[in-house]
Each structure stands twice: as structure tokens, then as C-alpha cells.
């Protein structure tokens, strides 16, 4: 009897196991490796049109809130196409998920939102499609130089710019008026303003900073620095003897040493509070910020204004990009034409206007130069026509900047290295040096030739 | 092991740390069974309770505030505007009722995961306790050893494995790993050893009952309090599961509540994102209420279970 | 965990030979049968990934150059890795301080509850256990807010009481702050384990002790504590393993203290960063295996010492 019982047991267990393994409920589409298309752009472009006519379904991974409306409009226009919009995490979280999916060969979406600094990593890993085959090369004039440079990697176009982040200075006018501080036009004046503010009100700070890789690299960019140089798989990292970096550290070290920066991490509860109650008086960031002001700092509406980013040298007119993302078509997608059709609609076609209305800051020159855009008044900024400032900034973005092909990783260890300068007596230059060393080590580990 | 110690403790020793002089003292007024209530002890223990409850009080108080008021009111007191019901309603309806979906997901994972884990632990614990088979101790050592392996070591390999099997982004990716509860196995092992007398098993066997029938008819009822305890513990673990779903589930439709709350929290940190800290806090409150209710409702079973186990010959 | 040996069944004369065969022959297999379902899932969920992990740790997959077999190179690198050892030292320190404190409080509360000298015992038991029901995400969020030194509780205390409390999220204090969160979460759980173990001590022992004139403290030291030795050891082992694997709390707190909590703050955070930010799964696997071996050694040593004392 026992043997029978055991056999029954074994059968039961086997059934259980089989049932467990057999039950699958696949979430996203995506599939095995599709081959890359041929180089014939005409064929590619018409392929897109016929794909739209035929219909199908695609999955889009993006966290950009304005895309929801774009998807709705797209589906209304092309009822045969099913678009599934999934928020698979913000920034790094989504890149991790993307890389995992690519490695597993399963679950890769057709379209993914990838920020400019991260795109080269995916291009290098050959997991995003070169959109040149669909005619994207002709779109250079459509976009402002900063974003276009970021998607134009090694001759290929690996994504279409979705928004951009030319930098500007947002300042709390109420606070500035209260303490009679003039709007700074150079970073040295900014330093003086910081001192004046903090002396008058020890609880207030000119801005908050606990170490942010994006802001640091953007400011070094604005100062003309070129610490990264990338040539295929030859990479070099040099903060030590880079003049732009020295200009940045000269000013920023003083801000840190004199405790003029609020020790509040960005995007936290406390940070929103600080922006609302005036204890964080300025923000130097990308032109996409107004939407966040409106939703997150509603109580300070009317207190803030926009101004051009302070210059490193008086009389100059340099700017840089901070943030901004593109939409890329993943190589593993089985529906590349349809995916490109969506990307084109969202970033070049009617989707652009929809997103601008939703609060996104465009990357398209036509919109950046259009009178309607420039004349838009911002109730949040007291009716200021802030787009004029942003548009100017976009035109003045310095060229020649590169990110590392593994910038995602490099940014993730920024606080481990440079962060020390914010919480101890380590000088900023030593922190940057440590970051440089760690970045070089990683590059070598990954097979790059790092100089 | 426990029984050996107990056996040796019954005889009062006349030497060592517990040496007692032969003549006995008169019995105390307050016996061990009905000791005098101590106020000092109560006060000291109350301090621990205060430490325990303050953060929960914070959670409740701040769940009554709206998002703007969260930012400008004192943390440990109300903000004058009682918005708890609004917050609850908004939590449930925000983003197309995604919170309800997350709640249902969590219930699914808990039912399958905790239920399955308890079932496997009961079977396994019973087998380890009542059958003297070779490799028995080895089994337990291997299980404990495997627990020592960091989950981050297992995360990517498990993810890759499950990807090939097509299980990622499905409930199974979360449920299957939840089926192993080493602590549940240990609890059931101990409980089964002590709660099921061998002679009962012998009697059943002699009467011709098969092992499985014996297990279900005779042993399960005896094991009931232990089963409830293991069920409760595994329910908590699966309800609060965070790291595993973080790796396995990328589709917000399949998030459990923990991931969902984290996503809402991170939502504030994106360009154009909308901070919804008030929903995060209210959602957190709603997340812990079912578990607490379960504990309160099932505590009767513990008490029965524990006191039943304490009656020994 | 010795099984209670069955007394000679009265009135049921069995031929001794038959019983022995029953005990050794078939019973074995049935035992395995009950344990099999657990073990099968266990093999799928633990053993297979561990095996795959070991396999992965012998290779290296680079962004440029692809996959290649590197033997024990990853392990060599791990032994020289300053970040790994600093993380390991940190959790070792955490372990040495937080586990005794937490288990100490849990034991004291369990003894207090068991002594029967509390007013409102049930209320205490349930409320101290409550934090266990709170997910780590929620617990860390709550404490993270309260630690905020500009708008949190610390700030309010500073303002209203004129104190100048140090910032709990500064690099010096952040480990203690995390220890506080973990203690808050798990004291009740351990307390319940001890309380349950105390609860099953037979009354006869207490009566015997009382007759011999033992005071409360004597009873605690010589009856209660020895009786729950098994529970103490298991709770310690699980707490040690948990400490070595510290991840959830620092991970969630990291956004609030990005410079105090590095990506290599604990070994688990380190392997997570290696796997997911750096895409260095092979090296992460090697580090994790070294970590696992260290944990197992420590846990085994604790178990040996704990079990040996009672012999």
C-alpha cells in the first residue's frame, strides 16, 4: 500500500510541477531577435506607411506623463494599431528592466523612452535600432542641436528626440525682493548672492545640492569642459586638467565649504517643501521644470520667475542641456515599422503639439521658434513669457559634449565618490578625481580602451 | 532537546547555581500562577509599546492630511483639516483604480504563496518530525544553508531562469519563490514532534490506515494551531514581499501593494511628475490594516494552540 | 529536536521483528514522500539558481568583447575589493550591536509578558508585535520622514525644545538609524517566538521551583532561560542571517541620504548595484557566493555553540 501511496504522491507532485511550469500568461509583446533592416530609406519609409495601414500592436515603455494623451490620439487616428503604454519605472529603474529583458531575450518592448545621457550605452550594446533606415537622417534640421547630437551616435540615429532641457535659472522673486538680491548673471555673482541670502536668513539657501551627477556634468558642459572623449571603444575620462571642470569647482567648492547649499536631496518631500516656503531660493535646471512647479509646488505660484543661466565668464552666452529623453525602437522588436510610426508621430508629427499642451518642453526647432510658443505666458511665473529664455538657451547649447558609453553606471556611483565632498572635508576636486578613477576602472573592466 | 532539558530540570538540584537548602520555606501568598501585578513592570513595558506605536500614530495622523498640508504642518499632530475619507477615496480611484488592482494582486499572491508555503511546510515538517529517514538532518542543514545565500545572488539567475520559462511578469514569478518558508518548516517540525504522540500513529497504522489518510485524518487536527501560526507568518512575508517582485514584475498591472506604493513615491521624482505623498501615506495605512485585522482575529487560535501545547504529562 | 520515543504500546503485542522492519524499511520512503514537495520547489527556487550563480561566477561578460571563461578571477578580485570588505565590516558591526539589543529587548518583554505581572497583557503582546505586519517600504518611509532634520520630527524637536540633535541621516549616524528601524520592525516578532517558547514550559516546573523557595529572578535564570535555549539559538541565527543580508532599509533610505548610504553600503546593496547598474552579473555572483559562505560559517558556529552549551 505504501508503494501505491508513494506513486500517487509522485504523480501528484509531477502534475503540480507541470501545471506550475506550463501556466504562462505573457505580459508584453516582444520576441526573439529580429534582423536589422536594409539601408534603403525609401523602402523603410514606405514600409512604415504600409505597417500603419496593416495595423498590429506595440508596447511602449515610458514614464513621460504627456505620452498618455499622445497614445489616445494615435489610436484614434490609426484604429488598427494597438498601443500599450507601460510605466516600467523612471530612469535607471527602466534601464535596468530594459537591460534585463534584452539579456533574457524576452519581454523587450517595441519602443522605450531613453534619456540622452543613457542612449549611447544602449547604442553600444546594439540593443536599439538605427532609425536611419526609416529616413530619420533627414530630420537633422527638425531638432535643436543639443538633442540631435545626443541621438546621432557614430553616424547612426538611435532615437528621435522627445523633449529637451536647455538650462535656465529659476529663482524665487519673492525671496530675492525680500532680501534685496539682484538676479545674478554670472556664477561669481551667484556666489555673492548665496552669501548675502544665507547671512540674512540662516534658514534659507540659494539652492539645494547633495550631489547630482546630471547637474554637475551639465554645469561643466556649460563651462566649456570636455572631460569625456569617446571614439568608438576608445574612451578617456579627465576631470583633473579639464579647464571647464576647474571653472566649475572653483565656484562650487566655495558654495560647499561655506555651507551655502541646502543639504536636501532633490525630489524629496523636504525639497518640495523648501521650494514652496522659500528656503530654497533658486534652481538651475532644464526647461522642463515648469510642469513640475505647477504640479508639485502649487502653493508658490506667482513667487517664481525664470532667468537665463548665469555665465561662467561675463558677457558669454553659453548653455548646456540637462535631462531630456528620446524614444528609441528596440532591436528585439518584431514590429519595427509600426514602432517607428509611433515614435515619428509622437516626436515629429501631431504628437508634439499635444505634448507641448501637456507641459512638455519640445526639442523641435519649429516649435522652439514659433511665435505662439515664444509668446506663451506662464501664470505660474506671474505671466512671464519664459519660453523666450528657454528657446535662447537651446540655441546656445555648446557643441562637442559627449557622455560616456556607460554613463548610467558612472552616474550611479557619483554619490559614492563625489558625494564625499558634500559631507566631509574632502575637496570637490578629489571627489571628481575618485569618480574619474572609478569610471576608468569600470571602462577597463568592460573591455574599453581607456586612456 | 527541549524535553531533555525539561526532564533534568524537574528534580531540584542541591548543587550548582540553583542550590536550595533542604528545609522548605512556607508557601508564598502569591503563587507562580497568580503573581502580584507590578506597576513598574507595566510602565517599563509601556515604554516599549510607545516606541512601537509612535510611527504608526504618525502614519495615521498624516493620512488625514492633504498633499499641500503635508508639507506645512507639524508631523505628529493633525493639520486641522481632516481629509482621511477624501484621501482614502482618492487612493482607490487614482489612476483608474490601480490601487484596487494592486490590492487584488497582493491577495492573490498571498493566497497562493502563503497557502502553498504552509502546505509544503506542514508536509515537510511532519515528514521530518515523524519519520526517521536517513539524511533527515542533512535536509534541514541544506535548507538553512540556502537561506544564508543572499537573495541578490539569486535574483538575476532566478530572473534569467524564469524568463526562459516565460514566467516573468506573471504572478507565478512571485508565487513560486514564496512557496519556500524555512522558518515555517522549522516551526512545523518542532510542533509536529511535540503535538503528535507516536502511539497515536502506531495505532492508526495498526488499524490499517494509509500514511496519507493518517496524516489528514489524525494529524492535521492536532497540528491546527501550528498551521495557523505558520500561515500567519507566511502571510505577512508574502504580503510584504518587496525585493522579489521588484525584479520579476515590470508591468504595473501585476504589482503588489509594496511595489505600487514605491512607484507612487518615486513618481514625484520625474519631470512632469506629480507628487502624491498623501496617497503614499494613506495607501500605506490601508496596506497594513488587513494584516493587523488578521492578527487580531486569529489571536484566539494562537492562545488555544499555545496553551494546548503547554499541557504535558 | 529529538522525537519523543514511543513507550511500549500497552495491549498491542507486536512481533518485534515486524516492527523493526516497519520502522526502518518503508517508513524511510514515506518520510521522503512528505518532504518531497517542499524539496522539489526548493530545488527549483534555490538550488538551481545557486548552481547557475556558481556557473556565472566563473565567467565574465563584458560590454566590449563578450563572454569568456575566467576561472577564479572573479573570486580573486572579490578578495581584494575594498568596497566589498567595507560593506562586510559594516554589516558585521551592525550584527554585533543590533542583534543583541533587539533580542535583549525581545527577551525582556517576553519574560515580562510571561511573568503574568503586567496589567493588560494581551494589549501589550499584540501592540508590540504590530510592526512586524508593516512592510519594510512603509516602515522606512515613516522613519525616513521622522528623521528629517529640516521638516521631520527631529527638526520639530530641535525647534520646540531648543535642542540640537544630530542629523540621523549623516554618515556617522546612518547605520544606527537603520539599526533603529530594523529593531523597531523585528523586536515584536522575536518577542513572540520567545513568548511562545516560554508558554510551553510545564507548570510543574514552576511549582517545583516555588516549593523549593526560588524567587522570580532565580526562576528566570534557571528555569525559563534554559528551557527556551532552542528558540534563542534559532532566533539568533535567523537574525544574524538577516543582518548579513541587510538590503531593504538602506535601499529605500538611500534617496534620502545619497551621500551617507553608498552603493556598497552593505554586501547585498553592492551585489544589487553590480548586477543592475553595472551589468556585472558574473562578479556580482562571485561576491554573493563569498558572502553566502561567510554567512553560513557564522551561522553554523553560532548553532554549534548554542547547541553545545546545553549538552
CSV table of C-alpha atoms in Angstrom, one decimal, chain A residues 38 61 76 87 91 99 109-110 150-151 179 198 240 250 261 292 305 339 361 374 424 449:
chain,number,residue,atom,x,y,z
A,38,UNK,CA,18.5,47.3,-45.1
A,61,UNK,CA,7.8,51.7,-22.1
A,76,UNK,CA,-7.9,57.4,-32.6
A,87,UNK,CA,5.4,52.8,-17.0
A,91,UNK,CA,15.1,56.5,-15.5
A,99,UNK,CA,18.8,45.5,-19.9
A,109,UNK,CA,9.2,46.4,-25.6
A,110,UNK,CA,9.0,47.8,-29.1
A,150,UNK,CA,22.8,63.0,-28.4
A,151,UNK,CA,20.8,60.7,-30.7
A,179,UNK,CA,16.4,90.4,0.8
A,198,UNK,CA,22.3,82.9,3.9
A,240,UNK,CA,41.8,66.9,-13.5
A,250,UNK,CA,36.4,77.0,-8.3
A,261,UNK,CA,23.8,74.7,-0.2
A,292,UNK,CA,6.9,70.2,-12.0
A,305,UNK,CA,10.5,83.6,-12.2
A,339,UNK,CA,7.1,51.2,-33.7
A,361,UNK,CA,9.3,71.2,-23.5
A,374,UNK,CA,7.6,82.2,-27.6
A,424,UNK,CA,33.1,65.8,4.8
A,449,UNK,CA,40.5,51.0,-24.1
